[in-house]
Coordinates of C-alpha atoms in Angstrom, one line a residue:
Chain A
M1123 CA 34.5 35.3 12.1
E1124 CA 33.2 38.3 14.4
S1125 CA 29.3 37.9 13.7
I1126 CA 28.9 42.3 12.2
G1127 CA 26.1 44.1 14.3
V1128 CA 23.4 46.1 13.2
L1129 CA 21.2 48.4 15.0
M1130 CA 18.4 48.1 13.1
M1131 CA 16.2 51.7 14.0
C1132 CA 11.8 50.7 13.9
P1133 CA 9.9 47.7 12.3
M1134 CA 9.9 48.9 9.1
N1135 CA 9.7 45.7 7.9
A1136 CA 10.3 41.2 7.9
Y1137 CA 11.2 40.4 4.8
L1138 CA 13.9 42.9 5.6
E1139 CA 14.3 41.2 9.3
N1140 CA 15.4 38.5 8.4
E1141 CA 17.5 38.5 5.5
L1142 CA 19.2 40.8 7.9
Q1143 CA 19.0 38.2 11.0
K1144 CA 20.6 35.6 8.9
R1145 CA 23.5 37.9 7.3
Y1146 CA 24.0 39.3 10.4
N1147 CA 23.5 40.2 14.9
L1148 CA 20.7 41.8 14.1
H1149 CA 19.7 44.4 17.1
R1150 CA 16.2 45.6 16.9
F1151 CA 16.3 48.7 18.6
W1152 CA 12.6 49.1 19.2
T1153 CA 12.2 46.1 21.7
C1154 CA 15.4 48.1 24.2
P1155 CA 13.4 48.1 27.7
E1156 CA 17.6 51.1 28.0
K1157 CA 18.5 52.1 25.5
P1158 CA 21.6 53.9 26.4
A1159 CA 22.7 50.8 28.6
F1160 CA 21.9 49.0 25.1
L1161 CA 24.4 51.1 23.1
E1162 CA 27.4 50.9 26.5
T1163 CA 27.2 46.8 25.9
H1164 CA 27.5 46.5 22.4
R1165 CA 28.9 50.6 21.6
N1166 CA 31.5 48.0 20.1
S1167 CA 29.9 45.8 17.8
I1168 CA 27.7 48.0 15.9
R1169 CA 29.5 48.1 12.0
A1170 CA 25.9 50.0 11.1
I1171 CA 22.5 51.6 11.1
V1172 CA 19.2 50.2 9.0
G1173 CA 16.9 53.0 9.2
N1174 CA 13.7 54.7 7.7
A1175 CA 12.0 57.2 7.0
S1176 CA 10.9 57.7 11.4
A1177 CA 14.0 56.8 12.8
G1178 CA 18.0 57.1 11.7
A1179 CA 20.9 58.8 13.1
D1180 CA 21.8 62.1 14.6
A1181 CA 24.2 63.0 15.6
Q1182 CA 24.0 61.9 19.8
L1183 CA 23.1 58.3 18.3
I1184 CA 26.2 58.1 15.8
D1185 CA 29.3 59.6 18.8
D1186 CA 27.7 56.6 20.7
L1187 CA 28.8 54.0 18.5
P1188 CA 32.6 53.8 17.6
K1189 CA 32.3 51.8 15.3
L1190 CA 29.8 52.5 13.2
E1191 CA 30.7 52.1 9.8
I1192 CA 27.6 52.5 7.3
I1193 CA 24.7 53.7 7.6
S1194 CA 21.6 52.3 5.2
S1195 CA 18.1 53.5 5.2
F1196 CA 14.8 52.2 4.4
S1197 CA 13.6 55.3 2.3
V1198 CA 15.2 57.7 0.0
G1199 CA 14.6 60.4 2.0
L1200 CA 18.0 61.7 4.7
D1201 CA 16.0 64.1 7.0
R1202 CA 17.0 61.5 9.6
I1203 CA 20.2 61.0 9.3
D1204 CA 22.9 63.9 10.3
L1205 CA 24.7 63.8 7.1
G1206 CA 27.3 66.2 8.0
K1207 CA 27.9 64.4 10.9
C1208 CA 28.6 61.2 8.6
K1209 CA 30.8 63.0 5.9
E1210 CA 32.7 64.3 8.7
K1211 CA 33.5 61.4 11.2
G1212 CA 33.4 58.8 7.4
I1213 CA 30.6 56.9 8.0
R1214 CA 29.0 55.8 4.6
V1215 CA 25.3 56.0 4.1
T1216 CA 22.5 54.9 1.7
N1217 CA 19.2 54.8 1.0
T1218 CA 17.1 53.2 -1.9
P1219 CA 16.2 55.7 -4.9
D1220 CA 14.2 54.8 -8.6
V1221 CA 12.4 51.1 -6.3
L1222 CA 10.2 53.9 -5.0
T1223 CA 9.8 56.2 -7.7
E1224 CA 6.7 54.6 -9.6
D1225 CA 4.3 53.9 -6.0
V1226 CA 5.5 58.0 -4.7
A1227 CA 4.3 59.0 -7.5
D1228 CA 1.4 56.7 -8.7
L1229 CA 0.4 57.9 -4.9
A1230 CA -0.1 61.1 -5.7
I1231 CA -2.3 60.6 -8.8
G1232 CA -4.0 58.5 -6.8
L1233 CA -4.8 60.6 -4.2
I1234 CA -5.7 64.2 -6.2
L1235 CA -8.3 62.1 -7.7
A1236 CA -9.2 60.1 -4.4
L1237 CA -10.0 63.9 -2.7
L1238 CA -11.5 65.7 -6.1
R1239 CA -13.3 62.8 -7.0
R1240 CA -14.2 61.8 -2.9
L1241 CA -13.7 58.5 -3.8
C1242 CA -13.2 57.3 0.1
Q1243 CA -16.5 59.4 1.0
C1244 CA -18.0 57.5 -2.3
D1245 CA -16.7 54.4 -0.7
S1246 CA -18.7 54.9 2.9
Y1247 CA -21.6 56.3 1.1
V1248 CA -22.9 53.4 -0.1
K1249 CA -21.1 50.9 2.5
S1250 CA -23.5 51.9 4.7
G1251 CA -26.5 51.7 2.6
K1252 CA -26.9 55.6 2.1
W1253 CA -27.6 55.2 -1.5
K1254 CA -30.6 54.0 -1.3
Y1255 CA -32.3 57.3 0.3
G1256 CA -31.0 60.1 -2.2
D1257 CA -27.4 60.2 -5.5
F1258 CA -24.3 61.6 -3.8
K1259 CA -23.2 65.4 -4.7
L1260 CA -21.0 66.6 -8.0
T1261 CA -17.8 67.1 -7.3
T1262 CA -14.4 68.4 -9.1
K1263 CA -12.9 67.3 -12.4
F1264 CA -10.1 67.1 -12.5
S1265 CA -8.6 66.8 -16.3
G1266 CA -7.5 70.0 -17.1
K1267 CA -6.1 71.0 -13.6
S1268 CA -2.7 73.3 -13.7
V1269 CA -0.4 71.0 -11.7
G1270 CA 2.5 73.1 -9.5
I1271 CA 5.5 70.5 -8.9
I1272 CA 7.3 71.9 -5.8
G1273 CA 10.9 69.9 -6.0
L1274 CA 10.8 68.9 -9.5
G1275 CA 13.8 65.5 -9.6
R1276 CA 12.4 61.2 -9.7
I1277 CA 9.5 61.4 -7.9
G1278 CA 7.6 64.8 -9.0
T1279 CA 9.3 64.5 -12.7
A1280 CA 7.3 61.4 -12.5
I1281 CA 4.0 63.1 -11.3
A1282 CA 3.8 65.2 -14.2
K1283 CA 4.3 62.8 -16.1
R1284 CA 1.4 60.8 -15.3
A1285 CA -0.8 64.7 -14.8
Q1286 CA -0.3 65.1 -18.6
G1287 CA -2.2 62.5 -20.4
F1288 CA -5.0 64.7 -17.8
S1289 CA -4.2 66.7 -20.1
C1290 CA -3.0 69.1 -16.8
P1291 CA -0.9 72.0 -17.8
I1292 CA 1.9 71.1 -15.1
N1293 CA 3.9 74.2 -13.5
Y1294 CA 7.2 74.0 -11.2
Y1295 CA 9.7 75.7 -8.8
S1296 CA 12.5 74.1 -7.8
R1297 CA 16.3 75.1 -6.8
T1298 CA 17.3 75.9 -10.6
E1299 CA 15.4 75.7 -13.3
K1300 CA 15.9 73.1 -16.0
P1301 CA 15.7 74.7 -19.6
D1302 CA 14.8 71.3 -21.0
V1303 CA 11.6 70.1 -19.5
G1304 CA 9.2 71.9 -21.2
Y1305 CA 6.7 72.9 -18.3
K1306 CA 6.5 76.5 -17.0
Y1307 CA 8.7 77.6 -14.1
Y1308 CA 7.9 79.4 -11.5
P1309 CA 10.8 81.2 -8.8
T1310 CA 9.4 80.8 -5.6
V1311 CA 6.2 78.6 -3.9
V1312 CA 3.9 81.7 -3.4
E1313 CA 3.9 82.3 -7.5
L1314 CA 3.5 78.5 -8.0
A1315 CA 1.1 78.3 -5.7
Q1316 CA -0.9 81.1 -6.8
N1317 CA -0.5 80.0 -10.9
S1318 CA -1.6 76.4 -10.2
D1319 CA -5.1 74.7 -8.6
I1320 CA -3.4 71.6 -7.1
L1321 CA 0.1 72.0 -5.3
V1322 CA 2.4 69.3 -5.0
V1323 CA 5.2 68.4 -2.3
A1324 CA 7.9 66.3 -4.3
C1325 CA 10.7 67.6 -2.8
P1326 CA 13.6 66.4 -0.5
L1327 CA 13.2 68.0 3.2
T1328 CA 15.7 70.1 4.3
D1329 CA 16.7 73.3 6.7
E1330 CA 16.0 75.1 3.8
T1331 CA 13.0 73.1 2.7
R1332 CA 11.4 72.8 6.1
H1333 CA 7.8 75.1 6.5
I1334 CA 8.5 76.0 3.1
V1335 CA 4.6 75.8 2.6
N1336 CA 4.0 78.0 4.4
R1337 CA 0.1 80.0 5.4
Q1338 CA 1.5 82.8 2.9
V1339 CA 2.1 79.4 -0.4
M1340 CA -1.7 78.5 1.7
D1341 CA -3.2 81.8 0.4
A1342 CA -2.4 82.1 -2.5
L1343 CA -3.7 78.6 -3.2
G1344 CA -6.9 79.2 -2.1
P1345 CA -10.2 78.0 -1.1
K1346 CA -10.5 76.5 -5.0
G1347 CA -7.2 74.9 -4.4
V1348 CA -5.5 72.1 -3.3
L1349 CA -2.3 70.6 -1.5
I1350 CA -0.9 67.9 -2.3
N1351 CA 1.8 65.9 0.7
I1352 CA 4.3 62.9 0.0
G1353 CA 7.2 63.9 0.3
R1354 CA 7.7 64.6 4.5
G1355 CA 5.2 66.3 6.8
P1356 CA 7.5 69.1 8.5
H1357 CA 7.4 70.0 4.4
V1358 CA 4.4 71.5 5.1
D1359 CA 3.2 74.5 8.4
E1360 CA 1.5 71.8 10.0
K1361 CA -1.3 74.0 12.7
E1362 CA -1.2 77.1 9.7
L1363 CA -2.4 74.3 7.6
V1364 CA -5.5 73.2 9.7
K1365 CA -6.4 76.4 10.3
A1366 CA -6.4 77.5 6.5
L1367 CA -8.2 74.0 6.2
T1368 CA -10.9 74.7 8.8
E1369 CA -11.8 78.4 8.0
G1370 CA -12.3 77.5 4.5
R1371 CA -8.9 79.6 3.1
L1372 CA -7.2 76.5 1.7
G1373 CA -9.9 73.7 -0.5
G1374 CA -8.9 70.8 0.5
A1375 CA -5.8 69.3 1.3
G1376 CA -4.6 64.9 0.7
L1377 CA -1.5 64.3 3.3
D1378 CA 0.7 61.1 3.1
V1379 CA 2.7 62.0 5.8
F1380 CA 2.2 64.3 9.3
E1381 CA 5.0 66.4 11.5
E1382 CA 4.7 63.9 14.1
E1383 CA 3.9 60.5 13.0
P1384 CA 1.9 58.9 13.4
H1385 CA -0.1 61.0 15.2
V1386 CA -3.0 63.6 12.8
P1387 CA -4.3 66.6 13.7
E1388 CA -7.6 65.2 15.0
E1389 CA -9.3 68.5 13.7
L1390 CA -8.6 67.5 10.1
F1391 CA -10.8 63.8 10.7
G1392 CA -14.4 65.3 10.4
L1393 CA -13.1 67.3 7.7
E1394 CA -14.6 66.2 3.9
N1395 CA -12.2 67.5 1.9
V1396 CA -9.2 66.0 3.1
V1397 CA -7.3 62.8 2.8
L1398 CA -5.4 61.6 5.1
L1399 CA -2.7 58.0 4.8
P1400 CA -0.8 56.3 7.4
H1401 CA 2.5 57.5 5.2
V1402 CA 2.0 54.5 2.7
G1403 CA 3.6 56.5 -1.2
S1404 CA 5.8 53.5 -1.3
A1405 CA 4.0 49.9 1.0
T1406 CA 2.9 48.3 -1.7
V1407 CA 4.6 44.2 -1.5
E1408 CA 6.4 44.7 -4.5
T1409 CA 8.6 47.9 -4.6
R1410 CA 9.3 47.4 -0.3
N1411 CA 11.3 43.7 -1.3
A1412 CA 12.4 46.3 -3.7
M1413 CA 13.5 48.7 -1.1
A1414 CA 14.3 45.6 1.5
D1415 CA 17.7 44.0 -1.9
L1416 CA 19.0 47.4 -1.7
V1417 CA 19.1 48.2 2.0
V1418 CA 20.9 45.1 1.8
G1419 CA 22.5 44.6 -1.0
N1420 CA 24.2 47.3 0.3
L1421 CA 24.6 46.6 3.4
E1422 CA 26.3 42.7 1.4
A1423 CA 28.9 45.0 -0.7
H1424 CA 30.5 47.9 2.0
F1425 CA 31.6 44.5 4.3
A1426 CA 32.6 43.0 0.6
G1427 CA 34.5 45.6 0.0
K1428 CA 32.6 46.3 -2.4
P1429 CA 31.1 50.0 -4.6
L1430 CA 28.2 50.2 -2.7
L1431 CA 24.2 50.0 -5.3
T1432 CA 22.4 53.5 -3.9
Q1433 CA 25.6 55.1 -2.2
V1434 CA 24.8 59.6 -0.6
V1435 CA 27.4 59.5 1.1
Chain B
M615 CA -43.2 85.1 -33.8
A616 CA -44.2 81.3 -34.7
E617 CA -44.5 79.4 -31.1
S618 CA -41.4 77.5 -29.9
P619 CA -41.6 73.9 -29.7
L620 CA -42.5 72.1 -27.3
V621 CA -40.4 69.7 -26.1
L622 CA -41.5 66.9 -23.6
V623 CA -39.1 66.0 -20.4
H624 CA -39.4 62.3 -19.1
R625 CA -36.7 63.1 -15.5
P626 CA -36.7 62.0 -12.3
P627 CA -38.2 64.7 -10.2
T628 CA -34.8 65.3 -8.8
M629 CA -32.9 66.2 -12.2
K630 CA -33.5 69.6 -12.6
Y631 CA -30.4 70.6 -14.8
M632 CA -32.4 71.1 -17.9
D633 CA -34.8 72.9 -17.4
E634 CA -33.6 76.6 -18.0
P635 CA -32.0 75.8 -20.2
L636 CA -34.0 74.4 -22.2
S637 CA -37.4 76.9 -21.4
R638 CA -34.5 80.1 -23.6
Y639 CA -35.7 77.8 -26.3
Y640 CA -39.6 75.7 -26.5
R641 CA -41.8 75.4 -24.9
I642 CA -41.5 72.3 -21.9
L643 CA -43.4 70.1 -20.7
T644 CA -42.5 67.8 -17.8
T645 CA -43.9 64.0 -17.4
H646 CA -43.7 63.4 -13.7
T647 CA -45.6 66.5 -12.5
S648 CA -49.1 65.8 -14.0
S649 CA -51.2 63.0 -11.5
D650 CA -52.3 61.1 -14.3
P651 CA -51.0 58.7 -15.2
L652 CA -48.2 58.6 -17.8
P653 CA -50.4 57.2 -20.9
I654 CA -53.0 59.1 -20.2
F655 CA -51.0 62.0 -19.3
L656 CA -49.2 61.6 -22.7
S657 CA -52.5 60.7 -24.6
R658 CA -54.0 64.3 -24.0
H659 CA -51.3 67.0 -23.9
A660 CA -48.0 65.4 -25.7
S661 CA -50.1 63.7 -29.1
S662 CA -47.5 67.0 -30.6
V663 CA -44.1 66.5 -29.4
R664 CA -41.3 66.0 -31.7
A665 CA -38.5 65.8 -29.3
V666 CA -38.3 63.9 -25.8
V667 CA -35.4 65.4 -23.9
S668 CA -34.2 61.6 -21.1
I669 CA -33.1 62.6 -18.4
G670 CA -32.0 59.8 -15.6
R671 CA -32.5 56.4 -17.0
F672 CA -36.8 55.8 -16.6
K673 CA -37.4 52.9 -19.5
I674 CA -38.4 54.2 -22.8
D675 CA -39.9 51.2 -24.4
A676 CA -42.8 50.9 -26.5
D677 CA -45.5 51.1 -25.0
F678 CA -44.3 55.1 -23.9
L679 CA -43.8 55.1 -27.8
S680 CA -47.0 54.1 -28.7
H681 CA -48.0 57.2 -26.9
L682 CA -46.0 60.2 -28.8
P683 CA -47.4 59.4 -32.9
S684 CA -45.7 62.6 -33.6
L685 CA -42.4 61.8 -32.0
Q686 CA -39.2 62.3 -34.1
L687 CA -36.0 62.9 -31.7
I688 CA -35.3 61.3 -28.7
V689 CA -32.3 64.0 -26.8
C690 CA -30.2 61.4 -24.0
T691 CA -28.4 63.3 -21.2
S692 CA -26.8 59.4 -20.9
V693 CA -23.6 57.8 -22.3
G694 CA -25.5 54.6 -22.2
T695 CA -28.8 54.2 -24.3
D696 CA -30.2 51.1 -23.0
H697 CA -32.7 52.1 -21.3
V698 CA -34.0 53.0 -24.8
D699 CA -35.9 50.8 -26.9
L700 CA -33.6 51.3 -30.4
P701 CA -34.8 48.3 -32.5
E702 CA -38.6 50.3 -31.4
C703 CA -36.7 53.3 -32.5
K704 CA -35.2 52.0 -35.9
R705 CA -38.7 51.1 -36.5
R706 CA -40.7 54.1 -36.3
G707 CA -37.8 55.8 -37.6
I708 CA -37.2 58.4 -34.6
S709 CA -33.7 59.4 -34.0
V710 CA -32.2 58.9 -30.7
T711 CA -29.0 61.1 -29.4
N712 CA -26.7 60.5 -26.8
A713 CA -24.2 62.2 -24.0
G714 CA -21.2 61.5 -27.1
G715 CA -18.2 63.1 -25.1
A716 CA -19.2 65.8 -22.8
Y717 CA -18.5 63.0 -19.9
S718 CA -16.1 61.1 -21.4
E719 CA -12.7 62.3 -19.3
D720 CA -14.9 63.0 -15.9
V721 CA -15.4 58.9 -16.6
A722 CA -11.9 58.4 -17.6
D723 CA -10.0 60.0 -14.5
Y724 CA -12.7 58.7 -12.8
A725 CA -12.1 55.2 -13.5
V726 CA -8.5 55.3 -12.9
G727 CA -9.1 57.0 -9.6
L728 CA -11.3 52.9 -8.8
L729 CA -7.5 51.6 -9.5
I730 CA -5.6 54.0 -7.5
S731 CA -7.6 53.8 -5.4
F732 CA -8.4 49.9 -5.3
L733 CA -5.0 49.1 -5.3
R734 CA -3.9 51.0 -2.7
R735 CA -6.3 50.8 0.0
I736 CA -6.8 54.8 -0.2
P737 CA -10.5 54.4 1.6
A738 CA -9.4 51.6 3.8
A739 CA -6.2 53.7 4.6
D740 CA -8.2 56.5 5.1
R741 CA -10.5 55.6 7.3
Y742 CA -7.5 53.8 9.2
V743 CA -5.7 57.1 10.2
R744 CA -9.7 58.6 11.3
S745 CA -10.5 55.8 13.2
G746 CA -7.1 56.5 15.5
K747 CA -5.5 53.0 14.3
W748 CA -2.8 54.3 12.8
A749 CA -1.3 56.1 15.9
K750 CA -2.5 52.4 18.2
Y751 CA -2.1 50.3 16.2
G752 CA 1.5 50.6 13.9
E753 CA 1.3 50.7 9.5
F754 CA -1.8 49.8 7.5
Q755 CA -1.8 47.0 5.2
L756 CA 0.9 46.9 1.7
G757 CA -0.8 47.5 -1.2
I758 CA 0.5 46.4 -4.7
K759 CA 1.5 48.5 -7.0
L760 CA 0.0 50.0 -10.3
S761 CA 3.5 51.0 -12.7
G762 CA 3.5 48.0 -14.8
K763 CA 0.9 46.1 -14.8
R764 CA -2.0 44.8 -17.5
V765 CA -4.4 46.3 -18.1
G766 CA -6.7 45.6 -20.5
I767 CA -10.3 47.6 -22.2
L768 CA -13.5 46.5 -22.6
G769 CA -14.3 48.9 -24.8
L770 CA -11.6 50.8 -26.6
G771 CA -15.1 54.1 -27.6
S772 CA -13.8 57.6 -26.1
I773 CA -14.0 56.6 -23.1
G774 CA -11.8 53.6 -23.1
S775 CA -9.2 55.5 -25.2
L776 CA -9.1 58.8 -22.0
I777 CA -8.3 55.4 -20.3
A778 CA -5.6 54.4 -22.1
K779 CA -3.9 57.5 -23.0
R780 CA -4.2 58.6 -18.5
L781 CA -3.1 55.1 -17.5
E782 CA 0.4 55.1 -20.1
P783 CA 2.2 57.1 -18.0
F784 CA 2.3 54.6 -15.4
G785 CA 4.0 52.9 -17.4
C786 CA 0.6 49.9 -17.8
I787 CA 0.6 47.2 -20.6
I788 CA -2.7 48.0 -22.8
S789 CA -5.0 45.5 -24.1
Y790 CA -7.7 46.0 -25.3
N791 CA -11.5 44.3 -26.7
S792 CA -14.0 46.1 -28.8
T793 CA -16.2 46.3 -30.9
C794 CA -14.0 47.8 -33.2
Q795 CA -10.9 46.5 -33.8
K796 CA -7.7 49.6 -35.5
Q797 CA -4.6 49.1 -37.3
S798 CA -4.7 52.3 -36.0
I799 CA -4.8 51.9 -32.3
P800 CA -1.4 51.2 -30.7
Y801 CA -2.7 48.5 -28.6
L802 CA -2.6 44.9 -28.5
Y803 CA -6.1 43.6 -29.0
Y804 CA -7.4 40.0 -28.2
P805 CA -10.8 39.0 -30.4
D806 CA -12.8 38.0 -27.1
V807 CA -13.0 38.9 -23.4
V808 CA -12.2 35.4 -21.9
S809 CA -8.8 36.5 -24.0
L810 CA -8.3 39.2 -22.8
A811 CA -9.0 38.1 -19.6
A812 CA -6.5 36.2 -19.1
N813 CA -3.9 38.3 -20.0
N814 CA -4.7 41.0 -18.1
D815 CA -4.2 41.9 -14.1
V816 CA -6.4 44.2 -14.4
I817 CA -10.0 44.3 -17.2
I818 CA -11.8 47.9 -16.6
L819 CA -15.4 47.9 -18.2
C820 CA -16.4 51.3 -20.3
C821 CA -17.7 49.6 -23.5
A822 CA -22.3 49.8 -24.4
L823 CA -24.6 48.0 -22.8
N824 CA -26.6 45.8 -24.7
D825 CA -27.9 42.7 -25.6
Q826 CA -24.6 41.4 -26.8
T827 CA -23.2 42.5 -24.0
R828 CA -24.9 41.6 -20.7
H829 CA -23.5 39.6 -18.1
I830 CA -20.4 39.1 -21.0
V831 CA -18.1 39.0 -17.7
N832 CA -19.5 35.9 -15.9
R833 CA -17.8 33.1 -14.0
E834 CA -15.1 32.0 -16.7
V835 CA -13.9 35.2 -17.4
M836 CA -13.7 35.7 -13.3
E837 CA -12.1 32.7 -13.5
S838 CA -9.7 33.4 -15.8
L839 CA -9.0 36.6 -14.7
G840 CA -8.3 35.2 -11.8
K841 CA -7.2 35.6 -7.9
N842 CA -5.1 38.3 -8.1
G843 CA -7.1 39.6 -11.3
V844 CA -9.1 43.3 -10.0
I845 CA -12.7 44.6 -12.0
I846 CA -12.7 47.6 -12.9
N847 CA -16.4 48.3 -13.9
V848 CA -17.5 52.8 -15.1
G849 CA -19.7 51.3 -17.2
R850 CA -23.2 49.5 -16.7
G851 CA -24.3 47.0 -13.8
G852 CA -25.6 45.0 -16.0
L853 CA -21.9 43.9 -18.0
I854 CA -21.1 41.8 -14.8
D855 CA -23.2 39.1 -13.6
E856 CA -23.1 40.2 -10.0
K857 CA -24.5 37.2 -8.7
E858 CA -21.9 36.0 -10.3
L859 CA -19.0 38.7 -9.2
V860 CA -20.6 38.7 -5.1
K861 CA -19.2 35.0 -5.1
C862 CA -16.1 35.1 -7.0
L863 CA -15.4 38.5 -4.2
V864 CA -16.1 36.6 -1.6
E865 CA -14.3 33.3 -2.5
G866 CA -11.3 35.2 -3.2
V867 CA -11.9 33.6 -7.0
I868 CA -10.6 37.5 -8.6
G869 CA -8.2 39.9 -6.5
G870 CA -10.8 42.8 -6.2
A871 CA -12.8 45.9 -7.5
G872 CA -13.5 49.0 -7.9
L873 CA -17.7 49.7 -9.2
D874 CA -19.1 52.3 -10.3
A875 CA -22.5 50.6 -11.8
F876 CA -25.0 48.2 -10.5
E877 CA -28.1 46.0 -12.1
K878 CA -30.9 47.2 -9.3
E879 CA -29.1 50.7 -8.8
P880 CA -29.3 51.9 -5.9
G881 CA -29.5 48.4 -4.8
V882 CA -25.8 47.3 -4.0
P883 CA -25.0 43.6 -2.6
A884 CA -25.0 43.6 1.6
E885 CA -22.7 41.5 0.8
L886 CA -20.0 43.5 -1.1
F887 CA -20.4 45.7 1.9
G888 CA -17.8 44.1 4.8
L889 CA -15.5 43.7 1.8
D890 CA -11.9 44.6 2.1
N891 CA -11.4 43.9 -1.7
V892 CA -14.1 46.2 -3.2
V893 CA -13.8 49.9 -3.7
L894 CA -18.2 51.9 -4.2
S895 CA -19.4 53.5 -6.0
P896 CA -22.8 55.1 -6.3
H897 CA -23.0 55.6 -10.2
T898 CA -21.3 59.3 -10.2
A899 CA -18.3 59.3 -12.2
I900 CA -20.0 61.3 -14.2
A901 CA -20.9 63.8 -11.7
T902 CA -18.9 67.3 -11.7
P903 CA -20.4 70.5 -12.6
G904 CA -18.1 70.4 -16.1
S905 CA -19.6 67.8 -16.9
F906 CA -23.1 68.3 -16.7
N907 CA -22.5 72.1 -18.7
N908 CA -20.8 69.5 -21.9
V909 CA -23.5 67.6 -21.2
V910 CA -26.3 70.8 -21.7
E911 CA -24.0 72.3 -23.9
L912 CA -23.8 69.2 -26.2
A913 CA -28.8 67.8 -25.8
L914 CA -29.4 71.8 -26.9
G915 CA -27.0 71.2 -30.2
N916 CA -29.2 68.1 -31.1
L917 CA -32.3 70.2 -30.3
K918 CA -31.2 72.6 -32.9
A919 CA -30.0 71.0 -35.2
F920 CA -33.0 68.0 -35.7
F921 CA -35.5 71.5 -35.1
L922 CA -33.3 73.4 -38.6
N923 CA -33.1 69.5 -40.6
Q924 CA -29.7 69.6 -40.0
P925 CA -27.1 66.7 -39.0
L926 CA -27.3 65.7 -35.8
V927 CA -24.3 66.7 -32.8
S928 CA -24.1 62.8 -30.9
P929 CA -26.6 60.3 -33.5
V930 CA -26.2 56.8 -31.9
R931 CA -26.8 53.9 -33.8
L932 CA -29.8 52.2 -34.0
D933 CA -28.7 49.0 -34.5

């Protein structure tokens, strides 16, 4: 039987690579010195792509691979994949929902606590020996602060449940109001920001949600408000964010994602009122293994003619 | 009109936040402003003092108390009273109050913050980004999932209960060991610290420090917790045998720790500074403006009740 060509877009997980290698003819795209030549050579043998939050499949790549049948993303976000093109060509798309929901929600709360209570600075303060010369200063309480969530899907809901344990009133913005959730709905992101101490981005990245957190929203959040982004970098107008933070118009930010990862605006490096993380929302051993199993499971199901596990298109 | 009562304030020079609130109702005498040695100062000026406000952790031992013949009340702005000679207070008939629940939310928040920061490597990851390493070297090291972990709480008082309430929505399985085991508590009870450690992935220390609990977390407990186990300490440094803790962390006997308290603060064992399996903090779990406002109100409330011969707001048991 002819071996199935699978194109992996970037390094993402050693366990996943091994499992794919065992089953398929795995092509590691990032190791190809001449990508156009590579695609020309292998265009008829590649039947699947494995992408993630950094690299997926745009219209050009899809056109370059006429035998492409399925794209299996090692992420829940699909913003790197041209879904319209996939629908048009009958290419199936799968992602990794649910298995990473808890980790991402845990990290959102972790970002809030680390930011408000200055946990990173506290750790450095002790490890650099500064404590001998004086106590650390007062920080900001989390319990009871109002939390405004953009997007009340699986991740947004999990964040809300965790924040409620800290007696936080929960507000949200969503495309449609959800009448049974018991949280306060705001019809615009600006109003959500005006009425929340902590604004959390937890919606998918689409053409409509690009720069959903813009200057107006940041000004509404204000010098005592903080922004937490565990969605995608482009949800936030990053140039405006840097200005708002350096000018003191925004109280602080906890960011796991950036517009041009792994590049992070250097103006943020010297700020005490930010926490900067290298896109680790789902980055635990347990969750990455579960995500890898889903990617492999979806590919196996597809090539065996069985129902897909987590089909999006 | 009668002169307002005299209150002695025993505090480090930097901790001034009670001075103005107290001055609204009382004449205050501070122990650190005189050049006289403490015993002489007290004998000279404080023989009529009925109430002392204790801020920070300056010892209030039998010797200190012996110079205050009229003393009937010690108001502590800390929750911990391990710096006060409680048996001597009991003997003398001196009441002691503490911070009650004034700090509980902030400490509970902080304990959860330390735990998530440890498991998800937040301080190290933040440094990784700020130092430019993400752009240069790529993906950071994987962390450990919190949801679903078994968490054992040592001391299910006001702080411990709030920690449990915060961790439940994370899917953590909560158990506890405490001096009070109640039927009404919905969590699993373990009769001793070793079995608590053996059956949990994380133990969080938030019990009082006293003779029964000094070094309650010893080598045996840490071996029982095991190489993937985590200790979070928002209680007192003395709850843990610190020398053994350092060895257990360096040797990988336990997985790691998040520590806000140490045995000889602000001294911290230097061996911990280079470890990547610890998150350290300068005893700051209570340090928000809200907590300080709460404790000012509580201290004034206790003093007011005392001088009106009414029940104290947050008395501490002396036995």
